[in-house]
Short mmCIF file of C-alpha atoms and ligand atoms in Angstrom, two decimals:
data_model
loop_
_atom_site.label_atom_id
_atom_site.label_comp_id
_atom_site.label_asym_id
_atom_site.label_seq_id
_atom_site.Cartn_x
_atom_site.Cartn_y
_atom_site.Cartn_z
CA UNK A 10 0.00 0.00 0.00
CA UNK A 11 2.81 2.36 0.99
CA UNK A 12 4.68 1.41 -2.18
CA UNK A 13 1.60 2.10 -4.31
CA UNK A 14 1.21 5.54 -2.69
CA UNK A 15 4.87 6.24 -3.26
CA UNK A 16 4.58 5.23 -6.92
CA UNK A 17 1.50 7.39 -7.42
CA UNK A 18 3.21 10.37 -5.77
CA UNK A 19 6.32 9.93 -7.96
CA UNK A 20 4.13 9.75 -11.07
CA UNK A 21 2.44 13.00 -10.07
CA UNK A 22 5.81 14.69 -9.54
CA UNK A 23 7.04 13.45 -12.93
CA UNK A 24 3.88 14.68 -14.64
CA UNK A 25 4.31 18.12 -13.08
CA UNK A 26 7.97 18.27 -14.15
CA UNK A 27 7.08 17.20 -17.69
CA UNK A 28 4.51 19.99 -17.90
CA UNK A 29 6.89 22.66 -16.61
CA UNK A 30 8.95 23.51 -19.71
CA UNK A 31 5.80 23.79 -21.80
CA UNK A 32 4.22 26.11 -19.25
CA UNK A 33 7.35 28.21 -18.97
CA UNK A 34 7.36 28.68 -22.74
CA UNK A 35 3.68 29.38 -23.23
CA UNK A 36 3.48 33.03 -24.28
CA UNK A 37 1.26 35.55 -22.54
CA UNK A 38 -1.53 36.29 -25.01
CA UNK A 39 -2.91 39.80 -25.38
CA UNK A 40 -6.07 40.07 -27.43
CA UNK A 41 -6.26 43.54 -29.00
CA UNK A 42 -9.72 44.16 -30.41
CA UNK A 43 -10.73 47.16 -32.52
CA UNK A 44 -13.50 48.19 -34.87
CA UNK A 45 -11.74 49.61 -37.94
CA UNK A 46 -9.97 48.11 -40.95
CA UNK A 47 -6.32 46.98 -40.72
CA UNK A 48 -5.41 49.54 -43.39
CA UNK A 49 -6.13 52.63 -41.25
CA UNK A 50 -3.97 54.61 -38.80
CA UNK A 51 -5.38 52.63 -35.85
CA UNK A 52 -5.19 49.30 -37.68
CA UNK A 53 -1.58 49.95 -38.65
CA UNK A 54 -0.73 51.21 -35.18
CA UNK A 55 -2.10 48.00 -33.67
CA UNK A 56 -0.11 45.89 -36.11
CA UNK A 57 3.06 47.86 -35.36
CA UNK A 58 2.48 47.42 -31.64
CA UNK A 59 2.13 43.66 -32.18
CA UNK A 60 5.43 43.45 -34.07
CA UNK A 61 7.30 45.60 -31.57
CA UNK A 62 5.83 43.88 -28.51
CA UNK A 63 6.59 40.40 -29.78
CA UNK A 64 10.14 41.37 -30.75
CA UNK A 65 10.92 43.26 -27.55
CA UNK A 66 9.67 40.44 -25.33
CA UNK A 67 11.49 37.83 -27.38
CA UNK A 68 8.21 36.03 -28.02
CA UNK A 69 7.19 35.85 -24.37
CA UNK A 70 4.12 37.86 -25.35
CA UNK A 71 1.86 37.15 -28.29
CA UNK A 72 -0.44 39.92 -29.51
CA UNK A 73 -3.56 38.81 -31.35
CA UNK A 74 -5.09 41.75 -33.21
CA UNK A 75 -8.78 41.44 -34.09
CA UNK A 76 -9.79 44.29 -36.45
CA UNK A 77 -13.13 45.31 -37.98
CA UNK A 78 -15.35 44.48 -34.96
CA UNK A 79 -14.54 40.82 -35.64
CA UNK A 80 -14.76 40.05 -31.94
CA UNK A 81 -16.83 42.87 -30.48
CA UNK A 82 -18.73 45.97 -31.53
CA UNK A 83 -18.26 49.37 -29.86
CA UNK A 84 -20.20 48.96 -26.63
CA UNK A 85 -19.49 45.25 -26.24
CA UNK A 86 -15.75 45.69 -26.51
CA UNK A 87 -15.67 47.97 -23.46
CA UNK A 88 -17.55 45.35 -21.47
CA UNK A 89 -15.29 42.59 -22.79
CA UNK A 90 -12.24 44.56 -21.64
CA UNK A 91 -13.64 45.02 -18.16
CA UNK A 92 -14.49 41.33 -17.95
CA UNK A 93 -11.03 40.37 -19.21
CA UNK A 94 -12.30 38.60 -22.36
CA UNK A 95 -9.89 40.86 -24.25
CA UNK A 96 -6.92 42.65 -22.75
CA UNK A 97 -6.49 45.66 -25.02
CA UNK A 98 -8.59 48.12 -27.07
CA UNK A 99 -8.25 51.51 -28.73
CA UNK A 100 -11.76 53.01 -28.74
CA UNK A 101 -12.43 56.52 -29.88
CA UNK A 102 -12.51 59.13 -27.12
CA UNK A 103 -16.17 59.66 -28.02
CA UNK A 104 -17.06 56.21 -26.67
CA UNK A 105 -16.26 56.52 -22.96
CA UNK A 106 -19.58 58.05 -21.88
CA UNK A 107 -21.42 54.72 -21.50
CA UNK A 108 -18.59 53.62 -19.20
CA UNK A 109 -19.45 56.59 -16.96
CA UNK A 110 -16.39 58.69 -17.75
CA UNK A 111 -18.17 61.58 -19.43
CA UNK A 112 -15.22 63.95 -19.25
CA UNK A 113 -13.69 62.26 -22.30
CA UNK A 114 -16.44 63.87 -24.37
CA UNK A 115 -14.62 67.19 -24.01
CA UNK A 116 -12.64 66.08 -27.08
CA UNK A 117 -15.86 66.16 -29.13
CA UNK A 118 -16.60 69.86 -28.62
CA UNK A 119 -17.00 71.25 -32.13
CA UNK A 120 -14.14 73.34 -33.50
CA UNK A 121 -12.18 72.97 -30.25
CA UNK A 122 -8.89 72.11 -31.98
CA UNK A 123 -7.47 74.36 -34.65
CA UNK A 124 -4.93 71.70 -35.62
CA UNK A 125 -3.35 68.44 -34.49
CA UNK A 126 -0.79 70.21 -32.30
CA UNK A 127 -3.62 71.76 -30.29
CA UNK A 128 -5.12 68.30 -29.76
CA UNK A 129 -1.77 66.83 -28.72
CA UNK A 130 -1.18 69.66 -26.26
CA UNK A 131 -4.27 68.44 -24.40
CA UNK A 132 -3.51 64.72 -24.42
CA UNK A 133 0.13 65.20 -23.55
CA UNK A 134 -0.66 67.68 -20.77
CA UNK A 135 -2.18 67.23 -17.31
CA UNK A 136 -5.73 66.78 -18.62
CA UNK A 137 -4.68 63.77 -20.71
CA UNK A 138 -3.17 62.16 -17.61
CA UNK A 139 -6.14 63.09 -15.37
CA UNK A 140 -8.59 61.50 -17.77
CA UNK A 141 -6.61 58.27 -17.74
CA UNK A 142 -6.72 58.28 -13.92
CA UNK A 143 -10.51 58.39 -14.08
CA UNK A 144 -10.48 55.04 -15.90
CA UNK A 145 -8.74 53.18 -13.09
CA UNK A 146 -11.77 52.74 -10.82
CA UNK A 147 -13.44 51.13 -13.85
CA UNK A 148 -10.69 48.51 -13.99
CA UNK A 149 -9.08 50.11 -17.04
CA UNK A 150 -5.65 51.62 -17.55
CA UNK A 151 -4.93 54.19 -20.26
CA UNK A 152 -1.61 53.76 -22.03
CA UNK A 153 -1.59 56.22 -24.92
CA UNK A 154 -3.58 58.55 -27.12
CA UNK A 155 -3.61 57.89 -30.87
CA UNK A 156 -4.64 60.64 -33.25
CA UNK A 157 -6.81 60.17 -36.34
CA UNK A 158 -7.42 63.64 -37.69
CA UNK A 159 -10.52 65.68 -38.34
CA UNK A 160 -14.12 64.78 -39.02
CA UNK A 161 -15.82 65.60 -42.28
CA UNK A 162 -19.54 65.32 -43.02
CA UNK A 163 -21.22 63.05 -45.53
CA UNK A 164 -24.75 62.59 -46.85
CA UNK A 165 -26.62 61.94 -50.05
CA UNK A 166 -27.22 65.63 -50.50
CA UNK A 167 -24.81 68.56 -50.29
CA UNK A 168 -24.23 69.84 -46.75
CA UNK A 169 -22.96 73.40 -47.16
CA UNK A 170 -25.00 75.58 -44.86
CA UNK A 171 -26.53 74.89 -41.46
CA UNK A 172 -29.97 74.86 -43.09
CA UNK A 173 -28.88 71.84 -45.16
CA UNK A 174 -28.82 69.72 -41.98
CA UNK A 175 -32.45 70.29 -41.12
CA UNK A 176 -34.17 66.98 -40.39
CA UNK A 177 -31.22 64.88 -41.57
CA UNK A 178 -30.76 61.63 -39.64
CA UNK A 179 -27.06 61.56 -38.83
CA UNK A 180 -25.19 58.62 -37.32
CA UNK A 181 -22.97 59.54 -34.40
CA UNK A 182 -20.74 57.77 -31.90
CA UNK A 183 -22.17 57.46 -28.39
CA UNK A 184 -20.99 60.91 -27.17
CA UNK A 185 -23.65 63.29 -25.83
CA UNK A 186 -21.55 66.18 -27.10
CA UNK A 187 -21.88 64.82 -30.62
CA UNK A 188 -25.60 64.43 -30.02
CA UNK A 189 -25.82 68.11 -29.00
CA UNK A 190 -23.68 69.09 -31.97
CA UNK A 191 -26.02 67.44 -34.49
CA UNK A 192 -29.09 68.90 -32.79
CA UNK A 193 -27.53 72.38 -32.87
CA UNK A 194 -27.21 71.96 -36.63
CA UNK A 195 -30.87 70.97 -36.88
CA UNK A 196 -30.13 67.30 -37.59
CA UNK A 197 -31.47 64.21 -35.82
CA UNK A 198 -28.58 62.28 -34.28
CA UNK A 199 -28.63 58.53 -34.03
CA UNK A 200 -26.08 56.57 -32.00
CA UNK A 201 -24.97 53.47 -33.83
CA UNK A 202 -22.08 51.01 -33.68
CA UNK A 203 -19.41 51.67 -36.27
CA UNK A 204 -19.85 48.19 -37.71
CA UNK A 205 -23.46 48.97 -38.61
CA UNK A 206 -22.78 52.22 -40.42
CA UNK A 207 -22.43 51.01 -44.01
CA UNK A 208 -25.67 49.10 -43.99
CA UNK A 209 -27.54 51.85 -42.18
CA UNK A 210 -26.50 54.33 -44.88
CA UNK A 211 -27.26 51.88 -47.64
CA UNK A 212 -30.76 51.12 -46.39
CA UNK A 213 -31.56 54.71 -45.40
CA UNK A 214 -31.81 54.04 -41.66
CA UNK A 215 -29.66 57.18 -41.47
CA UNK A 216 -29.08 59.84 -44.13
CA UNK A 217 -25.53 60.74 -43.32
CA UNK A 218 -22.70 60.72 -40.83
CA UNK A 219 -19.53 62.43 -39.71
CA UNK A 220 -16.25 60.57 -39.94
CA UNK A 221 -12.66 60.60 -41.12
CA UNK A 222 -11.57 59.82 -44.68
CA UNK A 223 -9.55 56.73 -43.63
CA UNK A 224 -12.73 55.17 -42.23
CA UNK A 225 -14.93 56.37 -45.11
CA UNK A 226 -12.51 54.84 -47.58
CA UNK A 227 -11.81 51.51 -45.91
CA UNK A 228 -15.48 50.91 -44.99
CA UNK A 229 -16.48 51.90 -48.56
CA UNK A 230 -18.81 54.61 -47.28
CA UNK A 231 -18.23 56.33 -50.63
CA UNK A 232 -20.38 53.63 -52.23
CA UNK A 233 -23.42 54.71 -50.23
CA UNK A 234 -22.94 58.49 -49.91
CA UNK A 235 -22.87 61.02 -52.73
CA UNK A 236 -21.59 64.12 -50.94
CA UNK A 237 -18.83 64.90 -48.48
CA UNK A 238 -17.99 68.27 -46.91
CA UNK A 239 -14.45 68.96 -45.68
CA UNK A 240 -15.66 70.79 -42.59
CA UNK A 241 -12.99 69.58 -40.11
CA UNK A 242 -15.49 70.49 -37.39
CA UNK A 243 -14.51 67.74 -34.98
CA UNK A 244 -11.57 65.56 -34.13
CA UNK A 245 -11.19 61.79 -33.92
CA UNK A 246 -8.68 60.14 -31.63
CA UNK A 247 -8.32 56.99 -29.58
CA UNK A 248 -7.25 55.88 -26.15
CA UNK A 249 -5.16 52.73 -26.11
CA UNK A 250 -6.43 50.99 -22.99
CA UNK A 251 -5.81 47.73 -21.15
CA UNK A 252 -7.51 45.69 -18.46
CA UNK A 253 -5.82 47.09 -15.36
CA UNK A 254 -5.72 43.88 -13.36
CA UNK A 255 -4.13 42.03 -16.26
CA UNK A 256 -1.60 44.82 -16.82
CA UNK A 257 -0.64 45.13 -13.16
CA UNK A 258 -0.25 41.35 -12.96
CA UNK A 259 2.33 41.18 -15.75
CA UNK A 260 5.96 40.49 -14.82
CA UNK A 261 7.64 43.90 -14.38
CA UNK A 262 10.22 43.33 -17.14
CA UNK A 263 7.52 42.43 -19.65
CA UNK A 264 5.47 45.48 -18.70
CA UNK A 265 8.50 47.69 -19.31
CA UNK A 266 9.06 46.11 -22.73
CA UNK A 267 5.40 46.56 -23.62
CA UNK A 268 5.49 50.18 -22.48
CA UNK A 269 8.38 50.76 -24.87
CA UNK A 270 6.41 49.07 -27.66
CA UNK A 271 3.41 51.31 -26.92
CA UNK A 272 5.60 54.39 -26.99
CA UNK A 273 7.07 53.53 -30.39
CA UNK A 274 3.78 52.47 -31.94
CA UNK A 275 2.16 55.67 -30.65
CA UNK A 276 4.79 57.78 -32.41
CA UNK A 277 4.18 55.73 -35.54
CA UNK A 278 0.35 55.87 -35.44
CA UNK A 279 0.39 59.61 -34.81
CA UNK A 280 2.90 60.20 -37.58
CA UNK A 281 0.84 58.42 -40.24
CA UNK A 282 -2.65 59.75 -39.33
CA UNK A 283 -2.56 62.80 -41.52
CA UNK A 284 -0.95 61.20 -44.59
CA UNK A 285 -3.22 58.13 -44.34
CA UNK A 286 -6.30 60.33 -44.25
CA UNK A 287 -4.98 62.36 -47.19
CA UNK A 288 -4.38 59.16 -49.13
CA UNK A 289 -7.88 57.90 -48.28
CA UNK A 290 -9.44 61.16 -49.46
CA UNK A 291 -7.59 60.76 -52.76
CA UNK A 292 -9.00 57.21 -52.98
CA UNK A 293 -12.52 58.51 -52.39
CA UNK A 294 -12.02 61.16 -55.09
CA UNK A 295 -10.69 58.54 -57.49
CA UNK A 296 -13.86 56.49 -57.05
CA UNK A 297 -15.70 59.28 -58.88
CA UNK A 298 -18.77 58.51 -56.83
CA UNK A 299 -18.67 61.41 -54.40
CA UNK A 300 -18.76 65.19 -54.76
CA UNK A 301 -16.26 66.60 -52.29
CA UNK A 302 -16.95 70.13 -51.14
CA UNK A 303 -14.67 72.57 -49.32
CA UNK A 304 -16.81 75.05 -47.38
CA UNK A 305 -16.10 78.76 -47.73
CA UNK A 306 -14.84 80.71 -44.68
CA UNK A 307 -18.28 82.36 -44.46
CA UNK A 308 -19.98 78.95 -44.35
CA UNK A 309 -17.60 77.72 -41.66
CA UNK A 310 -18.31 80.85 -39.64
CA UNK A 311 -22.00 80.09 -39.88
CA UNK A 312 -21.38 76.52 -38.64
CA UNK A 313 -19.28 77.87 -35.78
CA UNK A 314 -21.99 80.32 -34.79
CA UNK A 315 -24.53 77.51 -34.64
CA UNK A 316 -22.18 75.18 -32.78
CA UNK A 317 -20.51 77.36 -30.16
CA UNK A 318 -23.52 77.23 -27.79
CA UNK A 319 -22.85 73.49 -27.53
CA UNK A 320 -19.70 74.25 -25.52
CA UNK A 321 -21.72 76.07 -22.85
CA UNK A 322 -24.58 73.58 -22.96
CA UNK A 323 -22.19 70.69 -22.35
CA UNK A 324 -20.64 72.17 -19.20
CA UNK A 325 -23.12 70.21 -17.13
CA UNK A 326 -22.15 66.97 -18.88
CA UNK A 327 -18.40 67.28 -19.27
CA UNK A 328 -17.61 69.67 -16.40
CA UNK A 329 -16.66 73.34 -16.61
CA UNK A 330 -13.18 72.73 -15.19
CA UNK A 331 -12.49 70.02 -17.78
CA UNK A 332 -13.59 72.29 -20.60
CA UNK A 333 -11.48 75.15 -19.29
CA UNK A 334 -8.44 72.92 -18.93
CA UNK A 335 -8.90 71.75 -22.53
CA UNK A 336 -9.31 75.34 -23.76
CA UNK A 337 -6.13 76.37 -22.00
CA UNK A 338 -4.01 73.51 -23.29
CA UNK A 339 -5.41 73.74 -26.82
CA UNK A 340 -5.08 77.54 -26.96
CA UNK A 341 -8.77 77.73 -27.86
CA UNK A 342 -10.17 81.17 -28.52
CA UNK A 343 -13.94 81.42 -28.96
CA UNK A 344 -14.84 82.85 -32.37
CA UNK A 345 -16.34 86.34 -32.34
C1 LIG B 412 -16.56 55.65 -35.30
O1 LIG B 412 -17.30 54.93 -34.61
O2 LIG B 412 -16.96 56.37 -36.23
C2 LIG B 412 -15.07 55.64 -35.02
O3 LIG B 412 -14.87 55.75 -33.66
C3 LIG B 412 -14.48 54.38 -35.51
C4 LIG B 412 -13.02 54.34 -35.19
O4 LIG B 412 -12.66 53.60 -34.29
O5 LIG B 412 -12.27 55.03 -35.88
#
C-alpha cells in the first residue's frame, strides 16, 4: 500500500515536471480588439504594436489583433475589456460616456482644436493624464492617445450651410456632445455602432454621418454616400487601454518592454494619421462617386456660430473645469 502511494506520488511529480517547460514557454496572449480596418492609422498602429511587442519580449508575449469588430462591436468591446475577455482596445474618445467617464467627451466639442498640435497639447498635458486616472476605478488603464485627424460630413445631398442639416438623420458615436452638436445643426442624431454604419446608410436608416476619410474609404462609405464636406469640425482620436488587473499582474520586465512598444507604436500611429487620411481622401475622389466640397470661410463661420452654444450647454455633462483645462491647453479662442 505504501509502495503504491509512493509510486503514485512519484508519477504525479514526474507529470508536473514534464509539464513545466511547456508552461514556462507558453506566451502571454494579449487580445487587441478594434472596430476599424487593418489599413487605417489605428489598424496599422495595432499591427506595429504587435510586431514591436513580440520582438521586444522575445516572443514571451503574443499579440492577437482582431480588427473590424470581428470580436466585439463598440459597446461590447468595453464590457469585454472590463471582464477580461480581451486585454487591449483603442476606442475613440467619443465612446467613454457609456462607461461613466463623461469627461472624455470634451474632445468632441466642435471646433475645439485648430490643428493636431492643439489636440496633442491636451492629451500630452495634465488633462490627458487626469482622464486616464478616471479610468482606473473602472478597472481600465490608459496607455496612450492615438490621433486620427478631423471629421468631415457626408450625406446623399450637399451639406454646405446649417440649413442643409435640417431633419437629416445623422449617425454619431455614443458621445452626448456629438448628439448636441447634431441637434444644434438641426439634424437628428442617431447613436450606432461603427460596424453597422455602411448598412444603415445603404438602407436609409440614417441619411448621413460624420467621420474621417480613412474610415470612409476603408469601410467603402463612398459607395453609399454622394456628398462629403471637408468641414474639419470635430476631431477623432483613440485611447489605447488595457484591463488594469491584467496589466498590473504582468511580470515587471515584460510590462517595461510593452510600455516601450506602446511608446514607439504611438509615435508611428500619430505620424501616419494625416498622410493616411490624405491618401484615403484621394482614394474617395478617385472612385468618382462622391462630390467633395470645401466650405467657404463664411460657411464655416455660420457653422461655428450655430455650434458654439454646444460648448456652454455641455458644461453640465463634461464639467466646466475640464472644458477650461482643454481650452487652456489647446489655446482655444472662442470665435467672435
Ligand atoms: C466611429 O465609430 O466612427 C469611429 O470611432 C471608428 C473608429 O474607431 O475610428
